[in-house]
CSV table of C-alpha atoms in Angstrom, one decimal:
chain,number,residue,atom,x,y,z
A,901,MET,CA,87.7,-133.8,225.8
A,902,VAL,CA,87.5,-134.0,229.5
A,903,LYS,CA,86.7,-137.6,229.7
A,904,ARG,CA,90.2,-138.3,227.8
A,905,PHE,CA,92.1,-136.7,230.4
A,906,ASP,CA,90.4,-138.6,233.7
A,907,GLY,CA,92.1,-140.9,236.0
A,908,ILE,CA,95.6,-141.4,236.8
A,909,TYR,CA,98.3,-140.1,234.8
A,910,PRO,CA,101.7,-140.9,236.1
A,911,PRO,CA,104.5,-137.8,235.3
A,912,VAL,CA,107.2,-140.5,233.7
A,913,ILE,CA,110.5,-140.6,235.1
A,914,THR,CA,113.6,-140.7,233.0
A,915,GLY,CA,116.1,-143.5,233.8
A,916,PHE,CA,119.3,-142.5,233.0
A,917,THR,CA,122.9,-144.2,233.0
A,918,GLY,CA,125.4,-144.2,236.0
A,919,GLU,CA,127.2,-141.8,233.0
A,920,GLY,CA,124.4,-139.5,232.8
A,921,ASP,CA,123.2,-140.5,229.7
A,922,LEU,CA,119.5,-141.4,228.4
A,923,TYR,CA,118.8,-145.0,229.3
A,924,GLU,CA,116.3,-146.1,226.7
A,925,PRO,CA,115.9,-149.7,228.2
A,926,GLY,CA,114.9,-148.3,231.2
A,927,ILE,CA,112.3,-145.7,229.9
A,928,ARG,CA,110.7,-148.3,227.9
A,929,ASN,CA,110.8,-150.6,231.1
A,930,VAL,CA,109.0,-147.8,233.2
A,931,ILE,CA,106.6,-147.3,230.6
A,932,VAL,CA,105.5,-151.0,230.2
A,933,TYR,CA,105.3,-151.4,234.0
A,934,LEU,CA,102.8,-148.5,234.5
A,935,MET,CA,100.7,-150.1,231.3
A,936,ALA,CA,100.6,-153.0,232.8
A,937,ALA,CA,99.2,-151.2,236.3
A,938,GLY,CA,96.1,-149.8,234.4
A,939,VAL,CA,97.0,-146.2,234.5
A,940,HIS,CA,94.9,-143.9,232.4
A,941,GLY,CA,97.6,-142.0,230.5
A,942,PHE,CA,101.2,-140.2,230.5
A,943,PHE,CA,102.4,-136.9,231.5
A,944,ILE,CA,106.0,-136.9,230.4
A,945,ASN,CA,109.2,-134.6,230.3
A,946,GLY,CA,107.8,-132.8,233.1
A,947,SER,CA,109.8,-132.1,236.8
A,948,TYR,CA,109.7,-136.1,237.9
A,949,GLY,CA,110.8,-136.6,234.1
A,950,SER,CA,113.7,-134.3,234.7
A,951,ALA,CA,113.0,-132.3,231.9
A,952,PHE,CA,115.4,-129.2,233.0
A,953,LEU,CA,118.3,-131.5,233.4
A,954,MET,CA,118.2,-132.1,229.6
A,955,THR,CA,119.0,-130.5,226.5
A,956,VAL,CA,116.0,-129.7,223.9
A,957,GLY,CA,117.3,-132.4,221.7
A,958,GLU,CA,117.1,-135.2,224.8
A,959,ARG,CA,113.8,-134.3,225.8
A,960,MET,CA,112.4,-134.5,222.4
A,961,ARG,CA,114.4,-137.8,222.0
A,962,VAL,CA,112.4,-139.2,225.5
A,963,ALA,CA,109.3,-138.2,224.0
A,964,GLU,CA,109.9,-140.1,220.6
A,965,ILE,CA,110.9,-143.2,223.0
A,966,ILE,CA,107.7,-143.1,225.1
A,967,HIS,CA,105.6,-142.2,222.0
A,968,ASP,CA,107.1,-145.4,220.4
A,969,GLU,CA,106.5,-147.5,223.6
A,970,VAL,CA,103.0,-146.0,224.1
A,971,LYS,CA,101.9,-146.7,220.5
A,972,GLY,CA,98.7,-144.5,220.7
A,973,ARG,CA,97.3,-146.9,223.5
A,974,LEU,CA,96.8,-144.6,226.0
A,975,PRO,CA,97.2,-140.5,225.6
A,976,ILE,CA,100.2,-138.8,226.5
A,977,ILE,CA,100.6,-135.0,227.8
A,978,THR,CA,104.0,-133.8,226.9
A,979,GLN,CA,105.2,-131.4,229.0
A,980,VAL,CA,107.3,-128.6,226.4
A,981,GLY,CA,107.5,-125.5,228.9
A,982,ASP,CA,111.0,-124.3,228.3
A,983,ALA,CA,112.5,-120.5,229.6
A,984,SER,CA,111.8,-118.6,226.1
A,985,THR,CA,108.7,-118.8,224.1
A,986,ARG,CA,110.6,-120.0,221.1
A,987,GLY,CA,111.9,-122.6,222.9
A,988,THR,CA,108.6,-123.8,223.8
A,989,ILE,CA,107.1,-123.8,220.7
A,990,GLU,CA,109.4,-125.8,219.4
A,991,LEU,CA,109.3,-128.3,221.8
A,992,ALA,CA,105.6,-127.9,221.2
A,993,LYS,CA,105.4,-129.0,217.5
A,994,HIS,CA,107.5,-131.7,218.0
A,995,ALA,CA,105.3,-133.3,220.5
A,996,GLU,CA,102.3,-132.2,218.3
A,997,GLY,CA,104.1,-134.4,215.6
A,998,LEU,CA,104.6,-137.5,217.4
A,999,GLY,CA,100.8,-137.5,218.4
A,1000,SER,CA,100.7,-136.0,221.9
A,1001,ALA,CA,97.2,-135.8,222.9
A,1002,ALA,CA,98.0,-132.6,224.5
A,1003,VAL,CA,100.9,-130.4,225.4
A,1004,ALA,CA,101.6,-128.9,228.7
A,1005,ALA,CA,103.7,-125.7,229.4
A,1006,VAL,CA,105.1,-124.6,232.5
A,1007,THR,CA,105.2,-121.0,233.2
A,1008,PRO,CA,108.6,-119.3,232.1
A,1009,TYR,CA,110.7,-120.2,234.7
A,1010,TYR,CA,114.1,-118.5,236.4
A,1011,TYR,CA,113.3,-115.0,235.4
A,1012,ALA,CA,110.1,-115.0,236.9
A,1013,GLY,CA,111.7,-114.9,240.5
A,1014,MET,CA,112.9,-111.7,239.9
A,1015,ASN,CA,109.6,-110.6,238.5
A,1016,ALA,CA,110.4,-110.2,235.0
A,1017,TYR,CA,107.4,-111.2,233.2
A,1018,SER,CA,104.1,-108.8,233.7
A,1019,ASP,CA,100.8,-110.6,233.5
A,1020,GLU,CA,100.6,-109.2,229.6
A,1021,GLN,CA,103.9,-110.9,229.0
A,1022,ILE,CA,102.2,-114.3,230.0
A,1023,LEU,CA,99.4,-114.1,228.2
A,1024,ARG,CA,101.2,-113.4,225.2
A,1025,HIS,CA,103.8,-116.4,225.8
A,1026,TYR,CA,100.6,-118.4,226.1
A,1027,ALA,CA,98.7,-117.1,223.1
A,1028,GLU,CA,101.8,-117.7,220.8
A,1029,ILE,CA,102.1,-121.3,222.2
A,1030,ALA,CA,98.2,-122.0,221.3
A,1031,ALA,CA,98.6,-120.5,218.1
A,1032,ALA,CA,101.4,-122.9,217.0
A,1033,VAL,CA,99.7,-126.2,217.5
A,1034,THR,CA,96.6,-127.3,216.8
A,1035,VAL,CA,96.2,-130.1,220.1
A,1036,PRO,CA,95.1,-129.0,223.6
A,1037,LEU,CA,97.3,-126.2,225.5
A,1038,PHE,CA,97.7,-127.1,229.2
A,1039,ILE,CA,99.4,-124.7,231.7
A,1040,TYR,CA,101.6,-126.0,234.1
A,1041,ASN,CA,101.2,-124.3,237.2
A,1042,ASN,CA,104.3,-124.9,239.5
A,1043,PRO,CA,105.2,-121.8,241.5
A,1044,ARG,CA,107.6,-123.7,243.7
A,1045,THR,CA,110.0,-124.3,240.9
A,1046,THR,CA,109.5,-121.5,238.7
A,1047,GLY,CA,109.0,-118.5,240.9
A,1048,TYR,CA,105.8,-117.8,239.3
A,1049,ASP,CA,102.5,-117.3,241.0
A,1050,LEU,CA,99.6,-118.0,238.8
A,1051,LYS,CA,96.4,-116.2,239.8
A,1052,PRO,CA,92.7,-117.5,239.2
A,1053,SER,CA,91.9,-113.9,237.5
A,1054,LEU,CA,95.0,-114.4,235.1
A,1055,LEU,CA,93.9,-118.1,234.5
A,1056,ALA,CA,90.5,-116.9,233.2
A,1057,GLU,CA,92.0,-114.9,230.8
A,1058,LEU,CA,94.4,-117.6,229.7
A,1059,VAL,CA,91.6,-119.6,229.1
A,1060,ARG,CA,90.4,-117.1,226.8
A,1061,GLU,CA,93.7,-116.8,224.8
A,1062,GLY,CA,93.4,-120.5,223.9
A,1063,VAL,CA,94.4,-122.8,227.2
A,1064,ALA,CA,92.6,-125.7,227.5
A,1065,GLY,CA,93.6,-127.6,230.4
A,1066,MET,CA,95.9,-127.2,233.3
A,1067,LYS,CA,98.1,-129.1,235.9
A,1068,ASP,CA,97.9,-127.4,239.4
A,1069,SER,CA,101.3,-128.5,241.5
A,1070,SER,CA,100.4,-125.3,243.7
A,1071,GLY,CA,99.5,-128.3,246.6
A,1072,SER,CA,96.7,-125.7,247.7
A,1073,PHE,CA,93.3,-127.8,248.0
A,1074,THR,CA,91.7,-124.2,247.8
A,1075,LEU,CA,93.6,-122.5,244.8
A,1076,LEU,CA,93.0,-125.7,243.2
A,1077,GLY,CA,89.4,-125.0,243.5
A,1078,GLU,CA,89.8,-121.4,242.8
A,1079,PHE,CA,91.6,-122.4,239.5
A,1080,GLN,CA,89.1,-124.5,238.3
A,1081,GLN,CA,86.0,-122.2,239.3
A,1082,ALA,CA,87.7,-119.5,237.3
A,1083,ALA,CA,88.5,-121.6,233.9
A,1084,ILE,CA,85.4,-123.0,234.0
A,1085,ARG,CA,83.1,-119.8,233.8
A,1086,VAL,CA,85.0,-119.2,230.2
A,1087,ASN,CA,85.3,-122.6,229.1
A,1088,PRO,CA,82.9,-125.4,230.5
A,1089,ASP,CA,85.3,-128.0,229.0
A,1090,PHE,CA,88.4,-126.7,230.6
A,1091,VAL,CA,90.1,-129.8,232.1
A,1092,CYS,CA,91.5,-129.1,235.4
A,1093,MET,CA,93.9,-131.8,237.0
A,1094,SER,CA,95.3,-132.0,240.1
A,1095,GLY,CA,99.0,-132.4,240.4
A,1096,SER,CA,99.0,-134.2,243.7
A,1097,VAL,CA,97.8,-137.5,244.3
A,1098,GLY,CA,97.6,-136.1,247.8
A,1099,LEU,CA,94.7,-133.9,246.7
A,1100,LEU,CA,92.9,-137.0,244.6
A,1101,GLN,CA,89.9,-137.7,247.0
A,1102,PRO,CA,88.9,-134.0,247.7
A,1103,ALA,CA,89.7,-132.8,244.4
A,1104,TYR,CA,87.2,-135.6,243.0
A,1105,ASN,CA,84.7,-134.4,245.0
A,1106,LEU,CA,85.3,-131.2,243.0
A,1107,GLY,CA,84.6,-132.9,239.8
A,1108,ILE,CA,88.4,-132.5,239.0
A,1109,LYS,CA,88.6,-136.7,238.1
A,1110,GLY,CA,92.6,-136.2,236.3
A,1111,CYS,CA,95.2,-136.6,238.4
A,1112,ILE,CA,99.0,-136.3,237.7
A,1113,ALA,CA,100.1,-138.5,240.4
A,1114,GLY,CA,104.0,-138.3,240.9
A,1115,THR,CA,104.1,-141.1,243.2
A,1116,ALA,CA,102.2,-143.7,241.0
A,1117,ASN,CA,105.5,-143.9,239.2
A,1118,ALA,CA,106.7,-146.3,241.7
A,1119,PHE,CA,103.2,-147.5,243.2
A,1120,PRO,CA,100.8,-147.2,240.0
A,1121,GLU,CA,98.2,-149.6,241.5
A,1122,LEU,CA,97.7,-148.0,244.7
A,1123,ALA,CA,96.7,-144.3,243.1
A,1124,VAL,CA,94.7,-146.6,240.7
A,1125,ALA,CA,92.7,-148.4,243.4
A,1126,LEU,CA,92.1,-144.8,244.5
A,1127,TYR,CA,90.5,-143.5,241.3
A,1128,GLU,CA,88.6,-146.4,240.7
A,1129,SER,CA,87.2,-146.5,244.5
A,1130,LEU,CA,86.2,-143.2,243.7
A,1131,GLU,CA,84.4,-144.0,240.4
A,1132,ALA,CA,82.7,-146.5,242.2
A,1133,ARG,CA,81.5,-144.4,244.8
A,1134,ASP,CA,83.1,-146.2,247.3
A,1135,TRP,CA,84.0,-143.6,250.1
A,1136,GLU,CA,84.9,-145.7,253.1
A,1137,ARG,CA,87.6,-147.4,250.6
A,1138,SER,CA,88.7,-144.2,249.0
A,1139,ALA,CA,89.6,-142.5,252.7
A,1140,LYS,CA,91.5,-145.5,253.6
A,1141,LEU,CA,93.4,-145.5,250.5
A,1142,GLN,CA,94.1,-141.7,250.3
A,1143,GLN,CA,95.1,-142.0,253.6
A,1144,LYS,CA,97.7,-145.1,252.4
A,1145,VAL,CA,98.7,-142.7,249.4
A,1146,LEU,CA,99.8,-139.8,251.7
A,1147,ALA,CA,101.9,-142.0,253.8
A,1148,GLN,CA,103.3,-143.5,250.6
A,1149,ARG,CA,104.2,-139.8,249.7
A,1150,THR,CA,105.8,-138.9,253.1
A,1151,ILE,CA,108.0,-142.3,253.1
A,1152,GLN,CA,108.9,-141.2,249.3
A,1153,ALA,CA,110.3,-138.1,250.1
A,1154,ALA,CA,113.1,-139.8,252.7
A,1155,SER,CA,115.6,-138.2,250.7
A,1156,GLY,CA,113.9,-134.7,251.0
A,1157,PHE,CA,113.2,-134.8,247.4
A,1158,ARG,CA,110.3,-137.4,246.3
A,1159,PRO,CA,111.4,-138.0,242.4
A,1160,ALA,CA,114.6,-139.3,243.2
A,1161,GLY,CA,112.7,-142.0,245.7
A,1162,CYS,CA,110.8,-143.5,242.9
A,1163,TYR,CA,113.8,-144.8,241.4
A,1164,ALA,CA,114.9,-147.0,244.7
A,1165,PHE,CA,111.4,-148.3,244.7
A,1166,LEU,CA,111.0,-149.3,241.2
A,1167,LYS,CA,114.5,-151.2,241.6
A,1168,TRP,CA,112.9,-153.2,244.8
A,1169,ARG,CA,109.8,-154.3,242.7
A,1170,GLY,CA,112.4,-155.3,239.9
A,1171,ILE,CA,111.9,-152.6,237.2
A,1172,ASP,CA,115.2,-151.8,236.0
A,1173,CYS,CA,114.7,-148.2,235.5
A,1174,GLY,CA,118.0,-146.7,235.4
A,1175,THR,CA,119.4,-144.0,237.8
A,1176,VAL,CA,118.8,-140.1,238.4
A,1177,ARG,CA,121.0,-137.6,236.1
A,1178,ARG,CA,123.3,-135.4,238.6
A,1179,PRO,CA,122.8,-133.3,240.3
A,1180,TRP,CA,120.3,-135.5,241.6
A,1181,ARG,CA,120.9,-138.1,244.1
A,1182,GLU,CA,119.3,-141.5,245.1
A,1183,PRO,CA,118.6,-142.1,248.3
A,1184,ASN,CA,121.9,-143.2,250.4
A,1185,GLU,CA,121.9,-146.6,252.6
A,1186,GLN,CA,120.1,-145.2,255.7
A,1187,GLU,CA,117.4,-143.2,253.6
A,1188,ALA,CA,116.8,-146.4,251.7
A,1189,LEU,CA,116.5,-148.7,254.7
A,1190,CYS,CA,114.1,-146.6,256.3
A,1191,MET,CA,112.0,-146.3,253.2
A,1192,ARG,CA,111.8,-150.0,252.5
A,1193,ARG,CA,111.0,-150.8,256.2
A,1194,GLU,CA,108.2,-148.4,256.2
A,1195,ALA,CA,107.0,-149.4,252.8
A,1196,GLN,CA,106.8,-153.1,253.8
A,1197,ARG,CA,104.9,-151.9,257.2
A,1198,LEU,CA,102.2,-150.5,254.5
A,1199,GLY,CA,102.2,-153.8,252.7
A,1200,LEU,CA,103.7,-152.1,249.8
A,1201,LEU,CA,106.6,-154.2,249.4
A,1202,GLU,CA,106.9,-157.8,250.8
A,1203,ALA,CA,109.3,-158.4,253.9
């Protein structure tokens, strides 16, 4: 199972119309674009995918559109996390029925910031999800958005309850390594994936070869090249590419919110991707000018 989740998995953005409806052509256009760039799989309906701005029905429809476009050619991890266990299981069963290679569930959010959930409650939440589906279950750790700080010791307990993998978006290389060590002591086949391409090079050296790379939505070929240079053991090239990736991430965050920056870059690259759903906003004119100028300086966009 581990090799199946190696490589670059963009957390695919979701396209909307100016009125805020799902924009199916845009969703499909992005998938075609990413596949042509050689990505290794997809992570859908996550933070970049605006999942928490959508209804359950819309999340299901996005998953249906993407599965239909991919047609089984690449593995798809569907993020199914909801504020409730029941809602998460409903989404997980739907994703399994579509043929998702795995489901991922963010830790229960909103009330977590009020210390509403004990470790026992988190364990039960994931145990019930794991029991409800037969595909691998990943935990999606994103403390900045959920208000819940997962500990490596609890992850080990979750692995015993059936959690088979992890997307870690803590942004901490140290914590990522501690998660991996805690999990593989229980299950040597546990899949630990970095939630940031900014950590791809050091994570790879720990044996973490899967990366859910948000900025790969806009420049997938850059993330793929970095991964391929690591696979080829070309350390000098990989170091240069990692630096370029870090610079690109900074540029994309010019508006203060990196996921929204993807839409502008995709449009500049000729991809009809739709737009964001409010209250998100795309970069304004001044921010866009800065983004484009810096991307040209890096050689990512033509002058």
